Protein backbone atom coordinates (compact mmCIF):
# COMPACT_ATOMS: atom_id res chain seq x y z
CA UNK A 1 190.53 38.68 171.15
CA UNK A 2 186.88 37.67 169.95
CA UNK A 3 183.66 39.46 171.05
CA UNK A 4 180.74 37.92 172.17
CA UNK A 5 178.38 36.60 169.74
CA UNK A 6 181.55 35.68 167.19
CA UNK A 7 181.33 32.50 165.18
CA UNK A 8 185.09 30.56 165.06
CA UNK A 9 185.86 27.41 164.78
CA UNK A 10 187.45 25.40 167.78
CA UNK A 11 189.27 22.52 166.71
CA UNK A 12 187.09 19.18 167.24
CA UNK A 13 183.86 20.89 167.81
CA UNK A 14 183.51 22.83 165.05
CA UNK A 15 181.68 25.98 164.50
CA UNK A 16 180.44 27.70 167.89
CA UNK A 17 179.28 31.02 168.84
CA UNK A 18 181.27 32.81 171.70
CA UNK A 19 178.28 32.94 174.14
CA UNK A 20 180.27 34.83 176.70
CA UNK A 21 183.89 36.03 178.41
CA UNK A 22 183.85 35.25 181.91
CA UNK A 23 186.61 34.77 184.75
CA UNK A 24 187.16 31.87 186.36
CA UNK A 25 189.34 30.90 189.34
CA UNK A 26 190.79 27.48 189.46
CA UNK A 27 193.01 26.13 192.07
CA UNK A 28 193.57 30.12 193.05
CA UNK A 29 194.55 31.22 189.17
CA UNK A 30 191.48 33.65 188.24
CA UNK A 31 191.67 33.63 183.92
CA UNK A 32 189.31 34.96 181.30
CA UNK A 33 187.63 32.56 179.25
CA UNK A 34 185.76 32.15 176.18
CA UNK A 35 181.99 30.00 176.89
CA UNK A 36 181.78 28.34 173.17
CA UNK A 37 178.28 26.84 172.12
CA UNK A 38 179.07 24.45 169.41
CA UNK A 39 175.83 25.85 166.64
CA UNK A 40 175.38 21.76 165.91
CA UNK A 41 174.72 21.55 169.89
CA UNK A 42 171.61 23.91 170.55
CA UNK A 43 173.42 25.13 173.83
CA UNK A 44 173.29 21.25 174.87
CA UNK A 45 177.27 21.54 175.59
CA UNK A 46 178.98 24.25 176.80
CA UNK A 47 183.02 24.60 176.21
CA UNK A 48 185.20 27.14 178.59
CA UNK A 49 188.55 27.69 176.81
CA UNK A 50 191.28 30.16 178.11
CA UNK A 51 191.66 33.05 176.52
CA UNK A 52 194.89 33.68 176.53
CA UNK A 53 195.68 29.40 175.87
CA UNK A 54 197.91 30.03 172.65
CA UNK A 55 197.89 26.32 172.85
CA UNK A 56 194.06 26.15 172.22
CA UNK A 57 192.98 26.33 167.85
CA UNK A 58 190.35 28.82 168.08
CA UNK A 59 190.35 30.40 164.73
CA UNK A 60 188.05 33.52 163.55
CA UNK A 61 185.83 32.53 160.69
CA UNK A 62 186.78 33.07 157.02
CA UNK A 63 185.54 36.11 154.95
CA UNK A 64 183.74 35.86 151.76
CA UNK A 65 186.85 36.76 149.55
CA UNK A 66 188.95 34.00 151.43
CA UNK A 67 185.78 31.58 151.06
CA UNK A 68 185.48 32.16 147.37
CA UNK A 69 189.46 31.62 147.08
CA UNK A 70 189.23 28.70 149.15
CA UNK A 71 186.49 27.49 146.92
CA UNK A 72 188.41 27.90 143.71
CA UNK A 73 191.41 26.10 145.72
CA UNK A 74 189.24 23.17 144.78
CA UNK A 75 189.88 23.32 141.42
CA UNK A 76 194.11 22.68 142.37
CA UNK A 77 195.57 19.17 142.96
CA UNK A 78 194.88 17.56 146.49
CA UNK A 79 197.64 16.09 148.60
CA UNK A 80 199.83 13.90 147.47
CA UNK A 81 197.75 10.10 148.17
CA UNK A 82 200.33 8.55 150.55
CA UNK A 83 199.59 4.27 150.25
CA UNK A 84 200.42 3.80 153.90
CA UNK A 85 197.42 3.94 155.73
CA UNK A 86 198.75 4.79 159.32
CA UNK A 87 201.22 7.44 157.43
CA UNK A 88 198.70 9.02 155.35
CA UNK A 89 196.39 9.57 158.16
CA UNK A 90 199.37 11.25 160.47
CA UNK A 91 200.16 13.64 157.72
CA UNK A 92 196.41 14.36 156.55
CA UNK A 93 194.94 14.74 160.07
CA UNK A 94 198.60 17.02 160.80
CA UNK A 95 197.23 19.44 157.80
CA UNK A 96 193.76 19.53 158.95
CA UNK A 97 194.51 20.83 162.54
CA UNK A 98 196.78 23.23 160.79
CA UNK A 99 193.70 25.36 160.80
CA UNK A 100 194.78 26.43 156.73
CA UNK A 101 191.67 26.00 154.98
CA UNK A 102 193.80 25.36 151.87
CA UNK A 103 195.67 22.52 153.28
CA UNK A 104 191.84 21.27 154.14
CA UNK A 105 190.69 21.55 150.59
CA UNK A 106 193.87 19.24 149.75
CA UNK A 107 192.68 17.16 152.06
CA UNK A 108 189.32 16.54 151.42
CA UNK A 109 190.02 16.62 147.20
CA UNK A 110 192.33 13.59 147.66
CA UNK A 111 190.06 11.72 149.91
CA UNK A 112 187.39 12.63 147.52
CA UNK A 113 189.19 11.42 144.66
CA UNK A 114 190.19 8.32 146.03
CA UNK A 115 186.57 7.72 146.84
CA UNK A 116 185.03 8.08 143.84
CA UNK A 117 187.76 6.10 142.39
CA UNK A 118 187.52 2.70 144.58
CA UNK A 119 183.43 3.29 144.41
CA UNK A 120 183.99 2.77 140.28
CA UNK A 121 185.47 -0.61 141.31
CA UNK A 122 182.85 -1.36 144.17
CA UNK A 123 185.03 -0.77 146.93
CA UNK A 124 185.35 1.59 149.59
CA UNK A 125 187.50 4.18 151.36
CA UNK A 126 189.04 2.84 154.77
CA UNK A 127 187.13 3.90 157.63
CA UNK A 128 189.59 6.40 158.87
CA UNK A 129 189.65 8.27 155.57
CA UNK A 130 186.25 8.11 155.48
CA UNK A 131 185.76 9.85 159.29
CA UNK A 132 188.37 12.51 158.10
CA UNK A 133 186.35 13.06 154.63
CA UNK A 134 183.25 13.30 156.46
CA UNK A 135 184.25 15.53 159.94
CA UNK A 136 186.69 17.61 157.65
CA UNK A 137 184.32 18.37 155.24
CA UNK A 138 181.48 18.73 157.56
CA UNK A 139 183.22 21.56 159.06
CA UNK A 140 184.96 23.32 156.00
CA UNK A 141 181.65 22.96 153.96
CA UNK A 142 179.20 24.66 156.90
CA UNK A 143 182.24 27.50 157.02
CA UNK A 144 181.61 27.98 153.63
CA UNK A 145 178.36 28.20 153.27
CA UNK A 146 178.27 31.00 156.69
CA UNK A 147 180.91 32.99 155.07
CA UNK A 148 179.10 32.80 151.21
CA UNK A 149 175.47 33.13 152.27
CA UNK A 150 174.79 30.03 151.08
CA UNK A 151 172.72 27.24 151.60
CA UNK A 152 174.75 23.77 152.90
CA UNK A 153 173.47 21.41 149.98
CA UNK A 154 174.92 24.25 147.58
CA UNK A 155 178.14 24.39 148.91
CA UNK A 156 178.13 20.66 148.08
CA UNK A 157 177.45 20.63 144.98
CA UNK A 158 179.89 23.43 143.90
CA UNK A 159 182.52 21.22 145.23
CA UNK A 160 181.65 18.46 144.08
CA UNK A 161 181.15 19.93 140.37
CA UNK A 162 184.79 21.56 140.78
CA UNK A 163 186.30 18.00 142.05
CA UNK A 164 184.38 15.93 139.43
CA UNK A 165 185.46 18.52 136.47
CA UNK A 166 189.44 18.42 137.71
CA UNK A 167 188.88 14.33 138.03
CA UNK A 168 188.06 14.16 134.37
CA UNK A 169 191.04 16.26 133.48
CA UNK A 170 193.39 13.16 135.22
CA UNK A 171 191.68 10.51 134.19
């Protein structure tokens, strides 16, 4: 169970602090719940999850060793690039909410990859690769940089100087 004051990440919303554990009765069923503040929010929106929801991906924060292997992880292959579009976004989007921060880096790399790859011949990524890229990232990157003491912009960089050395290695 997470304390008050915890940063995890909760599926779509991102990072959030556990502001509180209150009960709550609804239609006569009194359950503890977690009151999530997503930190991009300011308190603006306020999330009550179950606690005991196994259903619900809340997942503790990463350490520093995990963060630095998870930064390394970078360095490995990404997924497998799957050419059908409505495929590749079932089984990308399938390893993101996996909540494995390694499957993420996969992720991301590939899209990354493929990116840089169709901007060389002044084209773009399709729109639903591109939200993936950019929410998956968003998330993984700001975890990163919380869990290394780092700034945001720096966490960039290091990946994208550990995606841009392994893309000269393939190509």
């Amino acid at each position: 169970m997470f304390q008050i004051g915890d940063l995890v990440i909760y599926s779509g919303h991102g990072i959030c602090q556990i502001h509180d554990i209150e009960d709550q009765t609804i239609s006569g069923e009194t359950r503890k719940y977690y009151v999530l503040y997503p930190l991009e929010d300011s308190h603006q929106l306020s999330i009550r999850v179950p606690v005991d929801n196994q259903k619900v991906q809340i997942y503790a924060l990463m350490t520093k060793k995990e963060a630095i292997e998870v930064l390394e992880a970078f360095k490995e292959s990404g997924a497998e690039w799957i050419e059908k579009n409505h495929l590749r976004n079932l089984v990308y989007n399938e390893m993101v909410s996996s909540g494995n921060r390694k499957d993420m880096v996969k992720v991301i790399k590939s899209l990354m990859l493929k990116k840089i790859e169709l901007e060389e011949n002044n084209a773009k990524l399709a729109a639903q690769d591109r939200k993936l890229l950019e929410q998956t990232a968003n998330v993984l990157f700001k975890e990163l940089a919380i869990a290394l003491e780092m700034d945001y912009d720096e966490v960039v960089e290091n990946v994208l100087h550990r995606v841009r050395e392994n893309q000269q290695l393939l190509f």
